[in-house]
XYZ file of C-alpha atoms in Angstrom:
396
model
C -4.308 -9.575 0.701
C -3.523 -10.912 4.238
C -1.254 -13.851 4.903
C -0.493 -15.577 8.175
C 2.541 -17.909 8.565
C 2.349 -20.594 11.148
C 5.938 -21.883 11.910
C 4.814 -24.566 14.382
C 7.771 -26.670 13.257
C 10.181 -23.908 12.525
C 11.092 -21.913 9.420
C 13.638 -21.683 6.700
C 13.945 -19.693 3.510
C 13.046 -22.612 1.303
C 9.998 -23.458 3.439
C 8.645 -19.892 3.161
C 8.987 -19.858 -0.588
C 7.510 -23.321 -1.153
C 4.600 -22.565 1.203
C 3.773 -19.451 -0.896
C 4.128 -21.410 -4.191
C 1.721 -23.913 -2.718
C -0.665 -21.204 -1.619
C -0.638 -19.564 -5.093
C -0.524 -22.365 -7.620
C -1.760 -20.009 -10.388
C 1.537 -18.024 -10.090
C 3.863 -21.028 -9.647
C 5.115 -21.445 -13.177
C 5.624 -17.705 -13.752
C 7.592 -17.184 -10.570
C 9.772 -20.275 -11.055
C 10.549 -19.145 -14.615
C 11.641 -15.673 -13.310
C 13.834 -17.272 -10.747
C 15.510 -19.577 -13.266
C 16.185 -16.502 -15.417
C 18.384 -15.204 -12.659
C 20.679 -18.141 -13.309
C 21.056 -17.140 -16.950
C 21.902 -13.568 -15.907
C 24.683 -14.985 -13.668
C 25.856 -17.348 -16.280
C 25.143 -20.505 -14.179
C 23.030 -23.614 -14.454
C 19.961 -23.171 -12.273
C 17.015 -25.510 -12.019
C 14.141 -25.035 -9.546
C 11.647 -27.773 -8.847
C 8.674 -28.041 -6.457
C 8.192 -31.664 -5.374
C 5.106 -33.090 -3.797
C 6.093 -34.834 -0.496
C 4.378 -35.836 2.664
C 5.466 -34.886 6.203
C 3.676 -36.774 8.920
C 1.115 -37.945 6.435
C 0.298 -34.392 5.382
C 1.084 -33.373 1.766
C 3.326 -30.355 1.199
C 5.731 -28.814 -1.347
C 9.451 -29.266 -1.119
C 11.656 -26.739 -2.860
C 14.611 -28.179 -4.721
C 17.242 -25.810 -6.138
C 19.986 -27.355 -8.364
C 22.794 -25.147 -9.368
C 26.501 -25.210 -10.257
C 27.058 -21.753 -8.750
C 30.032 -21.108 -6.617
C 29.251 -19.939 -3.005
C 29.690 -16.173 -2.486
C 31.638 -15.914 0.723
C 31.764 -12.133 1.061
C 28.686 -10.158 2.208
C 29.459 -6.985 0.242
C 29.812 -9.059 -2.954
C 26.597 -10.768 -2.294
C 24.764 -7.425 -1.741
C 26.225 -6.170 -5.056
C 25.099 -9.342 -6.876
C 21.605 -9.044 -5.367
C 21.292 -5.387 -6.408
C 22.490 -6.182 -9.930
C 19.889 -8.981 -10.282
C 17.000 -6.857 -9.097
C 18.139 -3.984 -11.429
C 18.587 -6.247 -14.566
C 15.265 -7.960 -14.039
C 13.508 -4.563 -13.452
C 12.044 -5.752 -10.116
C 10.078 -3.125 -8.235
C 12.154 -0.986 -5.850
C 10.344 -2.523 -2.908
C 11.768 -5.953 -3.734
C 15.309 -4.544 -3.995
C 15.081 -2.533 -0.720
C 13.343 -5.231 1.360
C 15.693 -7.902 0.064
C 18.708 -5.896 1.017
C 17.322 -5.344 4.487
C 16.790 -9.121 4.867
C 20.300 -9.924 3.780
C 21.711 -7.218 6.050
C 19.815 -8.752 8.942
C 21.653 -11.967 8.248
C 25.081 -10.567 7.709
C 24.930 -8.212 10.729
C 23.856 -11.123 12.861
C 26.726 -13.326 11.558
C 29.099 -10.411 12.164
C 28.000 -9.998 15.800
C 27.998 -13.758 16.471
C 31.561 -14.232 15.215
C 32.930 -10.897 16.411
C 34.156 -9.944 12.918
C 33.488 -6.786 10.883
C 30.888 -7.435 8.235
C 33.280 -6.633 5.354
C 35.698 -9.255 6.666
C 33.056 -11.876 7.234
C 33.328 -15.299 5.602
C 29.868 -16.673 4.686
C 28.978 -20.326 4.804
C 25.514 -21.683 3.957
C 24.017 -18.145 3.631
C 26.473 -17.477 0.780
C 24.788 -20.015 -1.517
C 22.627 -18.870 -4.477
C 19.671 -20.543 -2.645
C 19.538 -17.618 -0.197
C 19.057 -15.012 -2.936
C 16.492 -17.260 -4.718
C 14.465 -17.713 -1.546
C 14.496 -13.969 -0.717
C 13.605 -12.774 -4.229
C 10.973 -15.531 -4.821
C 9.235 -14.724 -1.503
C 9.210 -10.946 -2.260
C 7.875 -11.511 -5.804
C 4.894 -13.405 -4.351
C 4.336 -10.731 -1.756
C 5.010 -7.669 -3.955
C 1.429 -6.528 -3.757
C 0.493 -4.488 -0.651
C 0.160 -7.615 1.505
C -0.398 -7.670 5.221
C 1.710 -10.472 6.675
C 1.603 -11.939 10.127
C 3.328 -14.855 11.863
C 2.515 -16.984 14.928
C 5.371 -17.617 17.423
C 8.346 -19.233 15.775
C 9.451 -22.687 16.988
C 13.317 -22.894 16.961
C 14.003 -26.447 18.145
C 16.302 -27.242 21.068
C 19.481 -29.141 21.942
C 22.507 -29.010 19.679
C 23.344 -29.019 15.934
C 26.521 -29.890 14.174
C 27.977 -27.050 11.967
C 31.247 -26.228 10.128
C 32.407 -24.759 13.399
C 31.599 -27.896 15.411
C 28.697 -28.583 17.741
C 26.538 -25.521 18.416
C 23.591 -24.944 20.816
C 20.115 -24.299 19.278
C 19.432 -21.552 18.311
C 22.752 -21.134 16.595
C 24.670 -17.914 17.417
C 23.636 -16.185 14.151
C 19.943 -17.126 14.609
C 20.057 -15.928 18.183
C 21.464 -12.590 17.075
C 18.640 -12.195 14.503
C 16.052 -13.044 17.240
C 17.529 -10.197 19.441
C 16.483 -7.634 16.706
C 13.177 -9.288 15.903
C 9.646 -8.243 17.073
C 8.511 -11.842 17.006
C 7.948 -14.309 19.822
C 9.991 -17.554 19.821
C 9.567 -20.913 21.561
C 11.949 -23.845 22.195
C 11.118 -27.204 20.708
C 8.939 -28.995 19.877
C 11.686 -31.458 18.934
C 15.486 -31.780 19.232
C 17.647 -30.134 16.545
C 17.669 -26.849 14.634
C 14.176 -25.921 13.218
C 14.688 -22.200 12.520
C 17.464 -21.045 10.124
C 19.011 -17.590 9.936
C 17.496 -17.024 6.498
C 13.998 -18.088 7.643
C 14.058 -16.029 10.816
C 15.401 -12.967 8.971
C 12.751 -13.136 6.250
C 9.848 -13.431 8.706
C 11.324 -10.686 10.957
C 11.344 -8.296 8.004
C 8.155 -9.070 6.146
C 5.769 -10.231 8.916
C 4.288 -8.701 12.068
C 3.684 -10.802 15.229
C 0.108 -11.970 15.250
C -1.785 -10.262 18.120
C -3.665 -12.497 20.628
C -6.858 -10.613 19.774
C -6.675 -11.297 16.062
C -9.210 -13.694 14.608
C -9.247 -14.709 10.948
C -10.999 -16.808 8.294
C -8.507 -18.650 5.927
C -9.655 -19.134 2.346
C -6.527 -21.114 1.331
C -3.712 -23.014 3.035
C -0.204 -23.670 1.605
C 2.332 -26.110 3.071
C 6.071 -25.716 2.650
C 7.966 -28.924 3.506
C 11.291 -29.064 5.358
C 14.009 -31.387 4.009
C 13.838 -33.846 6.951
C 11.062 -36.198 7.844
C 10.556 -35.889 11.639
C 8.856 -38.715 13.600
C 7.306 -36.543 16.332
C 5.667 -33.716 14.194
C 5.031 -32.861 10.552
C 7.974 -30.878 9.270
C 5.883 -28.237 7.602
C 5.396 -24.501 7.492
C 1.740 -23.402 7.035
C 0.710 -20.305 5.173
C -2.856 -19.084 5.271
C -4.465 -16.679 2.846
C -7.221 -14.768 4.661
C -10.485 -13.307 3.366
C -10.164 -9.527 2.937
C -10.705 -7.600 6.090
C -10.875 -3.838 6.417
C -9.705 -4.158 9.974
C -5.942 -4.309 10.708
C -3.926 -4.846 13.808
C -1.403 -2.106 14.890
C 0.504 -1.200 18.114
C 0.277 1.827 20.225
C 3.557 2.674 21.887
C 3.645 5.262 24.664
C 5.543 6.724 27.554
C 4.947 9.521 30.063
C 7.826 11.860 30.788
C 8.287 15.099 32.813
C 12.092 15.733 32.516
C 12.636 16.278 28.764
C 12.829 19.727 27.215
C 10.385 20.776 24.464
C 13.249 20.991 22.017
C 14.192 17.416 22.553
C 10.546 16.201 22.430
C 10.131 17.960 19.101
C 13.167 16.107 17.692
C 11.914 12.795 19.138
C 8.567 13.291 17.553
C 10.166 14.065 14.200
C 12.375 10.942 14.387
C 9.499 8.654 15.332
C 7.516 10.110 12.361
C 9.690 8.211 9.868
C 8.682 4.846 11.246
C 5.227 5.550 12.672
C 1.767 5.811 11.097
C 1.013 8.581 13.568
C 2.833 10.242 16.515
C 1.594 12.936 18.940
C 2.217 14.434 22.361
C -0.426 14.955 25.026
C -0.034 17.265 28.014
C -0.223 15.079 31.169
C -0.597 15.776 34.908
C 1.676 13.227 36.536
C 2.266 12.119 40.151
C 2.838 14.788 42.707
C 1.184 17.362 40.510
C 4.089 17.457 38.013
C 3.357 18.645 34.504
C 4.644 16.345 31.741
C 3.848 14.853 28.368
C 2.637 11.452 27.115
C 4.371 10.510 23.907
C 2.295 8.193 21.739
C 3.055 6.585 18.373
C 1.087 4.177 16.269
C 3.241 1.605 14.461
C 3.037 -1.603 12.436
C 4.221 -4.761 14.122
C 7.446 -4.828 12.137
C 8.404 -1.442 13.483
C 7.401 -2.127 17.117
C 10.841 -2.994 18.413
C 12.545 -0.125 16.582
C 10.004 2.372 18.017
C 10.590 1.138 21.613
C 14.328 1.275 21.275
C 14.184 4.739 19.702
C 12.018 6.090 22.577
C 14.383 4.552 25.174
C 17.464 5.998 23.544
C 15.981 9.458 22.753
C 14.119 10.299 25.938
C 15.821 8.489 28.766
C 12.554 7.145 29.994
C 12.642 4.124 32.322
C 9.585 2.384 30.885
C 7.564 2.131 27.687
C 4.012 0.737 27.360
C 2.719 -0.895 24.193
C -0.518 -2.677 23.250
C -2.291 -3.898 20.196
C -5.077 -1.826 18.718
C -7.454 -2.393 15.903
C -7.806 0.064 13.045
C -10.484 0.094 10.358
C -9.808 2.050 7.168
C -12.113 3.434 4.523
C -11.450 2.376 0.916
C -9.381 5.020 -0.643
C -7.329 5.997 -3.625
C -5.024 8.858 -4.704
C -5.980 10.884 -7.735
C -3.788 13.574 -9.384
C -5.333 16.452 -11.350
C -4.076 19.659 -13.016
C -6.074 22.371 -11.317
C -6.333 25.935 -12.730
C -5.579 28.589 -10.032
C -5.631 32.093 -11.464
C -3.905 31.977 -14.844
C -1.775 28.855 -14.138
C -2.397 25.160 -13.731
C -0.896 23.210 -10.813
C -0.679 19.518 -10.114
C -2.622 18.600 -7.019
C -2.969 15.207 -5.267
C -6.369 14.270 -3.792
C -7.277 11.524 -1.333
C -10.628 10.050 -2.441
C -12.244 7.900 0.253
C -15.619 6.072 0.337
C -17.907 5.995 3.387
C -19.791 2.800 4.337
C -22.894 4.429 2.788
C -21.098 4.708 -0.524
C -20.759 8.505 -0.376
C -17.457 9.867 -1.587
C -15.075 12.228 0.242
C -12.492 14.274 -1.534
C -9.571 15.984 0.197
C -6.573 17.854 -1.337
C -3.153 17.164 -0.044
C -1.949 19.965 2.283
C 1.616 20.089 0.912
C 0.325 20.713 -2.563
C -2.122 23.433 -1.294
C 0.680 25.098 0.672
C 2.988 25.152 -2.339
C 0.360 26.770 -4.575
C -0.616 29.276 -1.902
C 2.998 30.325 -1.522
C 3.427 30.687 -5.300
C 0.218 32.616 -6.147
C -0.131 34.603 -2.932
C -3.658 33.418 -2.102
C -4.832 32.185 1.325
C -4.547 28.430 1.565
C -8.252 28.281 2.462
C -9.209 29.831 -0.929
C -6.870 27.431 -2.757
C -8.326 24.427 -0.975
C -11.956 25.397 -1.720
C -11.245 26.030 -5.380
C -9.186 22.820 -5.883
C -11.731 20.542 -4.122
C -14.610 22.268 -6.056
C -13.024 21.413 -9.422
C -12.036 17.959 -8.223
C -15.641 17.080 -7.244
C -16.677 17.812 -10.856
C -13.793 15.972 -12.572
C -13.394 12.854 -10.350
C -15.932 10.255 -11.244
């Protein structure tokens, strides 16, 4: 499933959730019911409605959250509450981990903006129950292995009145989130605040910047409405559901270096491996005949900024190149089998992939083969041949 958000008039947490509820009407009642159950767990009154409104003559869905919950003004308490809700509701681990990262983006940005340690921070609007509802609801709707992209985010311009007085747009907290985001931002198109900290934090965590080279065919469109009616532009967030494509857009990040020792390069490669789909070193003949290496790593859009910063910090290079690349994947699945080797049986994982012709490929996982080879004292080549021979018979 591939989704593209188009925040042409900004973004907020409620607009993201309402656009997805509009995009997936068949899941609307179930998701709202789950979210209202969170109120019962917290012992509060919580009512969630999705109202049909028009913005600039275009229909959209407005999320309305009614609650008697007290605002949580401490970030650590809010993180504990969030984890408790996810655990009690038996949400998948991915929802809990991604949700915590979103909240940490917000709290760390607020901390930097106000010059206060996070544990001493006093939350304002982001301490409302609405923030947790918007994060959890969004992640429930995206809990499948979704590929999510976003066009550049409009942030508004001018000034906005806050509890601290008149602030420039983007507000300090939103600006701090932008600094750590891989997305592109644009001022306007109207006066006022269009992008909230929660909205920018959610998109920064779940979505990749849409590459200029990406084309798509939408099959559905959802509209999430902002609370204000603007004269100049429809106050809506668009969400597109795309037809399934085998092709995906990734980023290649690289730098050429000739003054880093092999030991350090090995550690850099290891560190990048935790955030990269692939990472490798190529021998390079540089200017003036100097021998060096080109370090290359393939990353998803959400990891682009982290990869660039890690390369700068770890290598001392003065420049990093990156560019979008297309990758097409074969359909694949993982199958686990108990394979007899000698007098014992071992659990082995197999990657089963399908060529465009329909032919099947079966490949045993190296780590499992190595473990068996070490235990039984057979060459890994023999273990591989026997395991894959049995798998070809058993996997249908």
